[in-house]
GROMACS .gro file of C-alpha atoms in nm:
model
  479
    1MET     CA    1  -0.254  -2.848  -1.699
    2THR     CA    2  -0.551  -2.799  -1.466
    3THR     CA    3  -0.866  -2.612  -1.564
    4THR     CA    4  -1.112  -2.459  -1.317
    5HIS     CA    5  -1.457  -2.338  -1.426
    6PHE     CA    6  -1.675  -2.098  -1.225
    7LYS     CA    7  -2.013  -2.175  -1.377
    8ASN     CA    8  -2.302  -1.929  -1.384
    9ALA     CA    9  -2.159  -1.681  -1.133
   10ASP     CA   10  -2.417  -1.426  -1.023
   11TRP     CA   11  -2.183  -1.133  -1.089
   12ILE     CA   12  -1.847  -1.100  -1.265
   13VAL     CA   13  -1.651  -0.775  -1.278
   14ALA     CA   14  -1.490  -0.829  -1.619
   15TRP     CA   15  -1.244  -0.613  -1.809
   16ASP     CA   16  -1.367  -0.448  -2.130
   17GLU     CA   17  -1.052  -0.392  -2.332
   18SER     CA   18  -1.221  -0.172  -2.592
   19ALA     CA   19  -1.363   0.062  -2.326
   20GLN     CA   20  -1.055   0.032  -2.103
   21SER     CA   21  -1.281  -0.015  -1.803
   22HIS     CA   22  -1.446  -0.278  -1.591
   23THR     CA   23  -1.797  -0.397  -1.667
   24TYR     CA   24  -2.054  -0.625  -1.503
   25ILE     CA   25  -2.148  -0.964  -1.641
   26ARG     CA   26  -2.452  -1.129  -1.485
   27ASN     CA   27  -2.484  -1.509  -1.470
   28GLY     CA   28  -2.155  -1.563  -1.647
   29ASP     CA   29  -1.866  -1.808  -1.655
   30LEU     CA   30  -1.497  -1.765  -1.577
   31VAL     CA   31  -1.236  -2.027  -1.655
   32PHE     CA   32  -0.868  -2.042  -1.575
   33THR     CA   33  -0.607  -2.297  -1.668
   34ASP     CA   34  -0.313  -2.322  -1.431
   35ASN     CA   35  -0.233  -1.955  -1.359
   36GLU     CA   36  -0.401  -1.785  -1.656
   37ILE     CA   37  -0.760  -1.683  -1.729
   38THR     CA   38  -0.882  -1.849  -2.050
   39PHE     CA   39  -1.250  -1.753  -2.065
   40VAL     CA   40  -1.472  -1.475  -1.931
   41GLY     CA   41  -1.825  -1.449  -2.057
   42LYS     CA   42  -2.136  -1.660  -2.094
   43GLY     CA   43  -2.199  -2.017  -2.198
   44TYR     CA   44  -1.861  -2.186  -2.161
   45ASP     CA   45  -1.894  -2.537  -2.300
   46GLY     CA   46  -1.538  -2.662  -2.279
   47ALA     CA   47  -1.381  -2.920  -2.053
   48ALA     CA   48  -1.276  -2.850  -1.694
   49ASP     CA   49  -1.111  -3.050  -1.418
   50THR     CA   50  -1.305  -2.862  -1.149
   51VAL     CA   51  -1.646  -2.700  -1.188
   52ILE     CA   52  -1.758  -2.456  -0.916
   53ASP     CA   53  -2.122  -2.361  -0.891
   54GLY     CA   54  -2.128  -1.983  -0.919
   55SER     CA   55  -2.475  -1.939  -0.769
   56ASP     CA   56  -2.465  -1.661  -0.508
   57LEU     CA   57  -2.098  -1.593  -0.589
   58CYS     CA   58  -1.945  -1.272  -0.725
   59LEU     CA   59  -1.604  -1.267  -0.894
   60ILE     CA   60  -1.375  -0.963  -0.896
   61PRO     CA   61  -1.009  -0.917  -0.987
   62GLY     CA   62  -0.757  -0.930  -0.706
   63PHE     CA   63  -0.656  -0.594  -0.565
   64VAL     CA   64  -0.312  -0.443  -0.629
   65ASP     CA   65  -0.180  -0.272  -0.314
   66ILE     CA   66   0.107  -0.046  -0.422
   67HIS     CA   67   0.218   0.087  -0.082
   68ALA     CA   68   0.229  -0.094   0.251
   69HIS     CA   69   0.451  -0.162   0.552
   70PRO     CA   70   0.305  -0.494   0.668
   71ALA     CA   71   0.582  -0.617   0.895
   72SER     CA   72   0.599  -0.315   1.125
   73GLU     CA   73   0.261  -0.144   1.131
   74VAL     CA   74   0.071  -0.415   1.318
   75PHE     CA   75   0.300  -0.350   1.618
   76TYR     CA   76   0.144  -0.003   1.646
   77ARG     CA   77  -0.209  -0.131   1.695
   78GLY     CA   78  -0.351   0.052   1.997
   79ILE     CA   79  -0.067   0.306   1.975
   80ARG     CA   80  -0.089   0.518   1.663
   81GLU     CA   81  -0.462   0.560   1.607
   82ASP     CA   82  -0.490   0.889   1.804
   83HIS     CA   83  -0.126   0.996   1.778
   84SER     CA   84  -0.057   1.339   1.623
   85VAL     CA   85   0.215   1.596   1.690
   86PRO     CA   86   0.096   1.957   1.653
   87GLU     CA   87   0.452   2.090   1.617
   88HIS     CA   88   0.487   1.866   1.311
   89HIS     CA   89   0.166   1.989   1.150
   90MET     CA   90  -0.016   1.693   1.309
   91THR     CA   91   0.180   1.406   1.157
   92GLY     CA   92   0.300   1.154   1.414
   93LEU     CA   93   0.538   0.982   1.172
   94TYR     CA   94   0.862   1.135   1.293
   95GLU     CA   95   0.805   1.104   1.667
   96ARG     CA   96   0.688   0.744   1.629
   97SER     CA   97   0.981   0.652   1.405
   98CYS     CA   98   1.232   0.802   1.647
   99VAL     CA   99   1.105   0.644   1.969
  100PHE     CA  100   1.016   0.292   1.859
  101ASN     CA  101   1.253   0.012   1.767
  102ILE     CA  102   1.091  -0.320   1.672
  103GLU     CA  103   1.305  -0.630   1.722
  104LYS     CA  104   1.416  -0.747   1.378
  105GLU     CA  105   1.349  -1.109   1.473
  106SER     CA  106   0.984  -1.023   1.540
  107LEU     CA  107   0.912  -0.850   1.210
  108LYS     CA  108   0.844  -1.175   1.026
  109TYR     CA  109   0.550  -1.234   1.260
  110GLY     CA  110   0.411  -0.890   1.179
  111ALA     CA  111   0.432  -0.981   0.812
  112GLU     CA  112   0.260  -1.315   0.875
  113VAL     CA  113  -0.035  -1.135   1.033
  114SER     CA  114  -0.057  -0.851   0.784
  115TYR     CA  115  -0.014  -1.063   0.469
  116ALA     CA  116  -0.303  -1.277   0.589
  117ASP     CA  117  -0.517  -0.971   0.666
  118LEU     CA  118  -0.442  -0.825   0.323
  119MET     CA  119  -0.536  -1.144   0.140
  120MET     CA  120  -0.855  -1.173   0.343
  121SER     CA  121  -0.948  -0.825   0.219
  122GLY     CA  122  -0.886  -0.929  -0.141
  123VAL     CA  123  -0.527  -0.819  -0.204
  124THR     CA  124  -0.339  -1.048  -0.440
  125THR     CA  125  -0.044  -0.822  -0.537
  126LEU     CA  126   0.151  -0.626  -0.278
  127VAL     CA  127   0.430  -0.369  -0.272
  128ASP     CA  128   0.602  -0.431   0.064
  129ILE     CA  129   0.831  -0.146   0.166
  130VAL     CA  130   1.062  -0.231   0.455
  131PHE     CA  131   1.423  -0.240   0.567
  132PRO     CA  132   1.511  -0.609   0.518
  133TYR     CA  133   1.484  -0.841   0.819
  134PRO     CA  134   1.551  -1.210   0.894
  135GLY     CA  135   1.284  -1.440   0.752
  136TRP     CA  136   1.133  -1.189   0.510
  137THR     CA  137   1.190  -1.395   0.195
  138ASP     CA  138   1.053  -1.706   0.364
  139VAL     CA  139   0.725  -1.547   0.471
  140MET     CA  140   0.682  -1.387   0.127
  141LYS     CA  141   0.719  -1.725  -0.040
  142ARG     CA  142   0.490  -1.906   0.204
  143SER     CA  143   0.215  -1.647   0.169
  144GLY     CA  144   0.153  -1.725  -0.197
  145MET     CA  145   0.101  -1.355  -0.266
  146ARG     CA  146   0.228  -1.182  -0.575
  147MET     CA  147   0.500  -0.975  -0.413
  148TYR     CA  148   0.690  -0.666  -0.517
  149ALA     CA  149   0.949  -0.651  -0.243
  150ALA     CA  150   1.091  -0.304  -0.179
  151PRO     CA  151   1.403  -0.348   0.038
  152GLY     CA  152   1.467  -0.002   0.173
  153PHE     CA  153   1.783   0.206   0.197
  154ASN     CA  154   1.861   0.562   0.311
  155THR     CA  155   2.174   0.774   0.332
  156ALA     CA  156   2.043   0.954   0.642
  157THR     CA  157   1.814   0.889   0.938
  158TRP     CA  158   1.581   1.110   1.137
  159TYR     CA  159   1.631   1.220   1.496
  160ARG     CA  160   1.469   1.471   1.732
  161ASP     CA  161   1.615   1.669   2.021
  162ASN     CA  162   1.326   1.911   2.062
  163ALA     CA  163   0.954   1.923   1.994
  164HIS     CA  164   0.942   2.119   1.672
  165GLN     CA  165   1.244   2.026   1.459
  166LEU     CA  166   1.329   1.718   1.255
  167LYS     CA  167   1.702   1.658   1.221
  168TYR     CA  168   1.917   1.421   1.016
  169ARG     CA  169   2.218   1.198   1.079
  170GLU     CA  170   2.394   1.130   0.752
  171ASN     CA  171   2.571   0.802   0.679
  172ILE     CA  172   2.626   0.787   0.305
  173ALA     CA  173   2.852   0.483   0.320
  174GLN     CA  174   2.586   0.279   0.502
  175GLY     CA  175   2.321   0.395   0.256
  176GLU     CA  176   2.532   0.286  -0.040
  177LYS     CA  177   2.598  -0.050   0.124
  178ASP     CA  178   2.226  -0.101   0.188
  179PHE     CA  179   2.146   0.000  -0.170
  180ALA     CA  180   2.384  -0.266  -0.303
  181ALA     CA  181   2.227  -0.527  -0.073
  182ALA     CA  182   1.880  -0.422  -0.186
  183MET     CA  183   1.969  -0.474  -0.550
  184GLU     CA  184   2.113  -0.817  -0.474
  185LEU     CA  185   1.789  -0.918  -0.301
  186ILE     CA  186   1.576  -0.783  -0.585
  187ASP     CA  187   1.780  -0.979  -0.841
  188GLU     CA  188   1.748  -1.292  -0.628
  189LEU     CA  189   1.370  -1.258  -0.601
  190ARG     CA  190   1.327  -1.194  -0.973
  191ALA     CA  191   1.499  -1.527  -1.039
  192ASP     CA  192   1.244  -1.716  -0.826
  193ASN     CA  193   1.085  -1.996  -1.027
  194THR     CA  194   0.727  -1.932  -0.912
  195GLY     CA  195   0.704  -1.605  -1.106
  196ARG     CA  196   0.522  -1.443  -0.813
  197LEU     CA  197   0.821  -1.268  -0.658
  198ASN     CA  198   0.956  -0.945  -0.797
  199GLY     CA  199   1.124  -0.631  -0.674
  200ILE     CA  200   1.084  -0.256  -0.670
  201VAL     CA  201   1.375  -0.020  -0.605
  202SER     CA  202   1.306   0.191  -0.298
  203PRO     CA  203   1.514   0.473  -0.152
  204VAL     CA  204   1.271   0.502   0.135
  205GLN     CA  205   1.225   0.878   0.177
  206ILE     CA  206   1.314   1.162  -0.056
  207ASP     CA  207   1.449   1.373   0.232
  208ASN     CA  208   1.668   1.091   0.366
  209ASN     CA  209   1.867   1.037   0.046
  210THR     CA  210   2.126   1.221  -0.160
  211ASP     CA  211   2.064   1.337  -0.517
  212GLU     CA  212   2.324   1.087  -0.631
  213ILE     CA  213   2.169   0.776  -0.479
  214LEU     CA  214   1.820   0.877  -0.594
  215VAL     CA  215   1.943   0.907  -0.953
  216GLU     CA  216   2.161   0.596  -0.936
  217SER     CA  217   1.882   0.381  -0.791
  218HIS     CA  218   1.634   0.507  -1.052
  219LYS     CA  219   1.882   0.408  -1.323
  220ALA     CA  220   1.917   0.062  -1.167
  221ALA     CA  221   1.538   0.019  -1.174
  222LYS     CA  222   1.522   0.124  -1.539
  223GLU     CA  223   1.799  -0.119  -1.634
  224ARG     CA  224   1.603  -0.406  -1.477
  225GLY     CA  225   1.263  -0.296  -1.603
  226VAL     CA  226   1.122  -0.277  -1.249
  227PRO     CA  227   0.943   0.014  -1.081
  228TRP     CA  228   1.103   0.273  -0.853
  229THR     CA  229   0.932   0.416  -0.546
  230THR     CA  230   0.995   0.664  -0.268
  231HIS     CA  231   0.798   0.861  -0.011
  232ALA     CA  232   0.763   1.219  -0.136
  233SER     CA  233   0.543   1.514  -0.046
  234GLN     CA  234   0.407   1.314   0.245
  235SER     CA  235   0.412   1.588   0.510
  236VAL     CA  236   0.439   1.962   0.564
  237VAL     CA  237   0.763   1.898   0.755
  238GLU     CA  238   0.924   1.724   0.458
  239PHE     CA  239   0.788   1.982   0.212
  240ASN     CA  240   0.941   2.271   0.408
  241ILE     CA  241   1.275   2.093   0.454
  242MET     CA  242   1.305   2.021   0.082
  243VAL     CA  243   1.216   2.381  -0.004
  244GLU     CA  244   1.479   2.505   0.242
  245ARG     CA  245   1.742   2.274   0.093
  246HIS     CA  246   1.666   2.318  -0.275
  247GLY     CA  247   1.440   2.620  -0.319
  248LYS     CA  248   1.177   2.401  -0.485
  249THR     CA  249   0.903   2.160  -0.389
  250PRO     CA  250   0.968   1.785  -0.355
  251ILE     CA  251   0.782   1.719  -0.683
  252GLN     CA  252   0.977   1.990  -0.869
  253TYR     CA  253   1.299   1.851  -0.722
  254LEU     CA  254   1.220   1.501  -0.854
  255ALA     CA  255   1.122   1.643  -1.192
  256ASP     CA  256   1.451   1.831  -1.223
  257LEU     CA  257   1.641   1.510  -1.142
  258GLY     CA  258   1.451   1.328  -1.418
  259LEU     CA  259   1.284   1.089  -1.174
  260LEU     CA  260   0.917   1.137  -1.263
  261GLY     CA  261   0.741   0.929  -1.529
  262ARG     CA  262   0.607   0.582  -1.595
  263GLY     CA  263   0.752   0.328  -1.356
  264THR     CA  264   0.786   0.581  -1.073
  265ILE     CA  265   0.548   0.541  -0.780
  266LEU     CA  266   0.539   0.820  -0.523
  267GLY     CA  267   0.418   0.730  -0.178
  268HIS     CA  268   0.143   0.978  -0.089
  269ALA     CA  269   0.239   1.294  -0.287
  270MET     CA  270  -0.032   1.477  -0.093
  271VAL     CA  271   0.141   1.793   0.024
  272ILE     CA  272   0.196   1.950  -0.316
  273ASP     CA  273   0.244   2.318  -0.390
  274ASP     CA  274  -0.125   2.417  -0.398
  275ASN     CA  275  -0.228   2.211  -0.098
  276ASP     CA  276  -0.407   2.410   0.174
  277TRP     CA  277  -0.144   2.313   0.432
  278VAL     CA  278   0.139   2.491   0.244
  279ARG     CA  279   0.006   2.717  -0.035
  280TRP     CA  280   0.347   2.755  -0.201
  281HIS     CA  281   0.375   3.029  -0.464
  282SER     CA  282   0.383   2.787  -0.760
  283GLU     CA  283   0.096   2.573  -0.885
  284THR     CA  284   0.281   2.328  -1.107
  285ASP     CA  285   0.323   2.007  -0.904
  286LEU     CA  286   0.003   1.836  -1.016
  287GLN     CA  287   0.074   1.921  -1.379
  288LEU     CA  288   0.423   1.774  -1.349
  289LEU     CA  289   0.282   1.451  -1.205
  290GLY     CA  290   0.004   1.424  -1.462
  291GLU     CA  291   0.197   1.511  -1.776
  292SER     CA  292   0.469   1.261  -1.685
  293HIS     CA  293   0.212   0.991  -1.598
  294THR     CA  294   0.381   0.934  -1.265
  295ALA     CA  295   0.194   0.698  -1.032
  296VAL     CA  296   0.080   0.805  -0.687
  297ALA     CA  297   0.008   0.555  -0.410
  298HIS     CA  298  -0.287   0.710  -0.228
  299CYS     CA  299  -0.316   0.582   0.130
  300PRO     CA  300  -0.609   0.757   0.298
  301THR     CA  301  -0.604   0.587   0.639
  302PRO     CA  302  -0.293   0.728   0.813
  303PHE     CA  303  -0.354   1.083   0.696
  304MET     CA  304  -0.721   1.107   0.783
  305ARG     CA  305  -0.621   1.011   1.139
  306TYR     CA  306  -0.399   1.320   1.143
  307GLY     CA  307  -0.686   1.534   1.019
  308THR     CA  308  -0.575   1.575   0.659
  309THR     CA  309  -0.632   1.424   0.316
  310MET     CA  310  -0.533   1.445  -0.048
  311GLN     CA  311  -0.687   1.741  -0.231
  312HIS     CA  312  -0.820   1.540  -0.406
  313PHE     CA  313  -0.832   1.200  -0.575
  314GLY     CA  314  -1.056   1.311  -0.861
  315ARG     CA  315  -0.840   1.613  -0.941
  316TYR     CA  316  -0.524   1.398  -0.957
  317LYS     CA  317  -0.699   1.142  -1.179
  318ASP     CA  318  -0.829   1.410  -1.416
  319ALA     CA  319  -0.478   1.559  -1.438
  320GLY     CA  320  -0.343   1.229  -1.578
  321VAL     CA  321  -0.176   1.096  -1.265
  322VAL     CA  322  -0.175   0.716  -1.251
  323MET     CA  323  -0.371   0.663  -0.932
  324GLY     CA  324  -0.326   0.351  -0.720
  325ILE     CA  325  -0.427   0.268  -0.365
  326GLY     CA  326  -0.210   0.155  -0.075
  327THR     CA  327  -0.295   0.046   0.277
  328ASP     CA  328   0.021   0.182   0.442
  329THR     CA  329  -0.088   0.094   0.797
  330ILE     CA  330  -0.325  -0.102   1.016
  331PRO     CA  331  -0.582  -0.246   0.980
  332HIS     CA  332  -0.451  -0.339   0.631
  333ASN     CA  333  -0.808  -0.358   0.508
  334TYR     CA  334  -0.785  -0.270   0.142
  335ILE     CA  335  -1.154  -0.232   0.074
  336GLU     CA  336  -1.190   0.018   0.356
  337ASP     CA  337  -0.914   0.225   0.196
  338LEU     CA  338  -1.107   0.224  -0.132
  339ARG     CA  339  -1.410   0.359   0.055
  340TYR     CA  340  -1.207   0.627   0.231
  341ALA     CA  341  -1.047   0.734  -0.099
  342ALA     CA  342  -1.389   0.797  -0.251
  343VAL     CA  343  -1.552   0.961   0.049
  344LEU     CA  344  -1.258   1.185   0.143
  345ALA     CA  345  -1.228   1.311  -0.215
  346ARG     CA  346  -1.592   1.417  -0.199
  347VAL     CA  347  -1.539   1.588   0.136
  348ALA     CA  348  -1.221   1.766   0.023
  349SER     CA  349  -1.379   1.890  -0.300
  350HIS     CA  350  -1.729   1.963  -0.163
  351ASN     CA  351  -1.844   1.755  -0.459
  352GLY     CA  352  -2.026   1.424  -0.431
  353HIS     CA  353  -1.907   1.327  -0.780
  354ALA     CA  354  -1.534   1.391  -0.726
  355ALA     CA  355  -1.450   1.021  -0.699
  356SER     CA  356  -1.697   0.750  -0.789
  357THR     CA  357  -1.704   0.393  -0.663
  358ALA     CA  358  -1.590   0.285  -1.010
  359ASP     CA  359  -1.300   0.534  -0.998
  360VAL     CA  360  -1.150   0.398  -0.677
  361PHE     CA  361  -1.210   0.036  -0.781
  362HIS     CA  362  -1.021   0.109  -1.102
  363ALA     CA  363  -0.735   0.259  -0.899
  364GLY     CA  364  -0.728  -0.045  -0.672
  365THR     CA  365  -0.701  -0.287  -0.962
  366VAL     CA  366  -0.595  -0.165  -1.306
  367GLY     CA  367  -0.443   0.157  -1.171
  368GLY     CA  368  -0.214  -0.037  -0.941
  369ALA     CA  369  -0.123  -0.274  -1.222
  370GLU     CA  370  -0.035   0.019  -1.449
  371ALA     CA  371   0.183   0.165  -1.174
  372LEU     CA  372   0.373  -0.165  -1.167
  373MET     CA  373   0.390  -0.170  -1.549
  374ARG     CA  374   0.175  -0.481  -1.572
  375ASP     CA  375  -0.112  -0.537  -1.815
  376ASP     CA  376  -0.194  -0.885  -1.687
  377LEU     CA  377  -0.299  -0.792  -1.331
  378GLY     CA  378  -0.599  -0.617  -1.180
  379ARG     CA  379  -0.847  -0.743  -1.438
  380LEU     CA  380  -1.055  -1.048  -1.524
  381ALA     CA  381  -0.975  -1.097  -1.891
  382VAL     CA  382  -0.843  -1.370  -2.118
  383GLY     CA  383  -0.465  -1.381  -2.082
  384ALA     CA  384  -0.459  -1.212  -1.742
  385LYS     CA  385  -0.318  -1.385  -1.438
  386ALA     CA  386  -0.566  -1.594  -1.240
  387ASP     CA  387  -0.575  -1.357  -0.943
  388ILE     CA  388  -0.940  -1.384  -0.845
  389VAL     CA  389  -1.143  -1.281  -0.542
  390VAL     CA  390  -1.468  -1.468  -0.474
  391LEU     CA  391  -1.733  -1.276  -0.282
  392ASP     CA  392  -2.031  -1.415  -0.094
  393GLY     CA  393  -2.326  -1.240  -0.254
  394THR     CA  394  -2.558  -1.363   0.021
  395HIS     CA  395  -2.367  -1.206   0.308
  396PRO     CA  396  -2.618  -0.990   0.499
  397VAL     CA  397  -2.418  -0.668   0.453
  398MET     CA  398  -2.406  -0.726   0.076
  399MET     CA  399  -2.783  -0.749   0.050
  400PRO     CA  400  -2.996  -0.637  -0.122
  401LEU     CA  401  -2.741  -0.686  -0.396
  402ARG     CA  402  -2.844  -0.423  -0.648
  403ASP     CA  403  -2.492  -0.294  -0.728
  404LEU     CA  404  -2.203  -0.527  -0.650
  405LEU     CA  405  -1.923  -0.272  -0.606
  406ALA     CA  406  -2.140  -0.030  -0.410
  407SER     CA  407  -2.236  -0.305  -0.164
  408LEU     CA  408  -1.877  -0.429  -0.137
  409ILE     CA  409  -1.695  -0.098  -0.095
  410HIS     CA  410  -1.949   0.102   0.103
  411SER     CA  411  -2.102  -0.172   0.320
  412ALA     CA  412  -1.950  -0.518   0.336
  413ALA     CA  413  -1.575  -0.465   0.284
  414GLU     CA  414  -1.367  -0.770   0.382
  415ARG     CA  415  -1.664  -0.948   0.540
  416ALA     CA  416  -1.783  -1.051   0.193
  417VAL     CA  417  -1.446  -1.197   0.084
  418LYS     CA  418  -1.497  -1.573   0.078
  419ASP     CA  419  -1.214  -1.719  -0.132
  420VAL     CA  420  -0.899  -1.585  -0.295
  421TYR     CA  421  -0.692  -1.734  -0.577
  422ILE     CA  422  -0.345  -1.602  -0.659
  423ASP     CA  423  -0.174  -1.729  -0.972
  424GLY     CA  424  -0.447  -1.993  -0.986
  425ILE     CA  425  -0.371  -2.124  -0.635
  426GLN     CA  426  -0.622  -2.083  -0.354
  427THR     CA  427  -0.482  -1.889  -0.059
  428VAL     CA  428  -0.807  -1.802   0.123
  429LYS     CA  429  -1.097  -2.043   0.169
  430ASP     CA  430  -1.420  -1.967   0.352
  431HIS     CA  431  -1.278  -1.643   0.496
  432GLN     CA  432  -0.964  -1.814   0.634
  433CYS     CA  433  -0.605  -1.780   0.514
  434LEU     CA  434  -0.467  -2.119   0.407
  435THR     CA  435  -0.100  -2.032   0.365
  436LEU     CA  436  -0.002  -1.850   0.684
  437ASP     CA  437  -0.044  -1.900   1.058
  438ARG     CA  438  -0.214  -1.573   1.148
  439GLU     CA  439  -0.292  -1.678   1.507
  440ARG     CA  440   0.069  -1.767   1.582
  441GLY     CA  441   0.183  -1.440   1.429
  442LEU     CA  442  -0.062  -1.241   1.641
  443ALA     CA  443   0.058  -1.413   1.957
  444LYS     CA  444   0.421  -1.333   1.875
  445VAL     CA  445   0.337  -0.969   1.797
  446ALA     CA  446   0.148  -0.940   2.125
  447GLU     CA  447   0.454  -1.071   2.311
  448ALA     CA  448   0.693  -0.833   2.133
  449GLN     CA  449   0.489  -0.512   2.157
  450PRO     CA  450   0.556  -0.455   2.533
  451ARG     CA  451   0.929  -0.504   2.475
  452MET     CA  452   0.914  -0.243   2.200
  453GLU     CA  453   0.735   0.000   2.433
  454ALA     CA  454   0.978  -0.065   2.719
  455SER     CA  455   1.267   0.083   2.519
  456VAL     CA  456   1.089   0.411   2.443
  457PRO     CA  457   1.237   0.619   2.734
  458ASN     CA  458   1.588   0.538   2.613
  459ARG     CA  459   1.506   0.667   2.264
  460ASP     CA  460   1.289   0.969   2.344
  461TYR     CA  461   1.470   1.302   2.387
  462LEU     CA  462   1.259   1.375   2.699
  463ASN     CA  463   1.290   1.018   2.832
  464ARG     CA  464   0.911   0.983   2.836
  465SER     CA  465   0.743   0.647   2.862
  466SER     CA  466   0.536   0.502   2.580
  467LEU     CA  467   0.223   0.557   2.789
  468GLU     CA  468   0.307   0.925   2.831
  469ILE     CA  469   0.347   0.977   2.457
  470PHE     CA  470   0.069   0.741   2.353
  471PRO     CA  471  -0.193   0.737   2.633
  472LEU     CA  472  -0.480   0.490   2.637
  473SER     CA  473  -0.821   0.602   2.512
  474LEU     CA  474  -0.955   0.583   2.869
  475PRO     CA  475  -0.786   0.571   3.211
  476ILE     CA  476  -0.771   0.236   3.389
  477ALA     CA  477  -0.975   0.248   3.708
  478GLY     CA  478  -0.760   0.221   4.020
  479ASP     CA  479  -0.434   0.323   3.854
   0.00000   0.00000   0.00000
């Protein structure tokens, strides 16, 4: 057994069990033995193998990212930031998904880059939603992250043959085969002896799956005691298609199938019945989510680029929804997403108190842990896992350091992240990832991106080039 003692840390964001909230401790001590926190407070006088001077250091719990696509999204850097499709109510998801095909052999390099970026922004637990690819398990293990792998499956896929419609190709047999393979992988990961690998059952999109496989997969998750997640109410397009199919909203559809409740995490759940983009006749979706204590993975970044946002974080929280935060896309900077969640809630509600800094920090830590049905993550408390983020309190954009979380979330973001420990093992030291080769991964992604773009005309219904669909921000002189 190895004991590490952070002595006299300037700031500690500790968990107050009686208040069920985080609290500040000034000039305190934190101790962990192997992978478990054994002391948080002041005046530790026990033995330790390693003592770390906590002067100028700030300790916070590791973040719990409950929705991300790390392997693929980095390939869209420089492509998706300005991409919106007016005929699809501004979302670019469907056009992008239909025209791009990333080489499966290159996806592991995308994961290598994004896992490193996530850890360097303080993420210690990650829900990684992806269709399985070669090398995925290896890069998960090497990263040292606490992983909830979500191997995806669908019984249908999207396609487009005109500008305004989204169409579906059904292949139920393939979906069932992929579901079986996903469960095998989840069972394999849960048997891993490190204890850091786990699974989450993930029919990827609500509109791309049959009632039967949604219900069957939810049952499989319940039997294993693992969470279940899907994308739902993520766009006006999807909302309208589900209403056309079933005569009810996506949330009402899930409720009627018995799929809401603790252990269910819905990706986005933004376009609900009373959202300004749809204004459906009912106003029950938020109540259904809140009364069932369903979790919602709020990912502000992709949607604000389309010109929309959740309406709004504070309202969902007050309704009883278990709110967590996901990164979803590039730049995979978790702290920036916390900032956007707070600010966009205030904009959407015309209320500067709609979502406080403490509210979004709670969602990014304890909220995410609750969504994953874990009471030992997202907090610095005795008995919790030693998932610890060490901040540099002297970084210029943290100073003057009057309020730790305000400085971190609204000013410094990942620039203040100095060290990261996951399960008691250091994965980031002095702002650098120790476990993954980020530079090699970036080089491989940069090589693969042009090949991905070259295939776009063969996949686009108008045979347009990638540059025609996704033009550069400025023209290149002389071209």
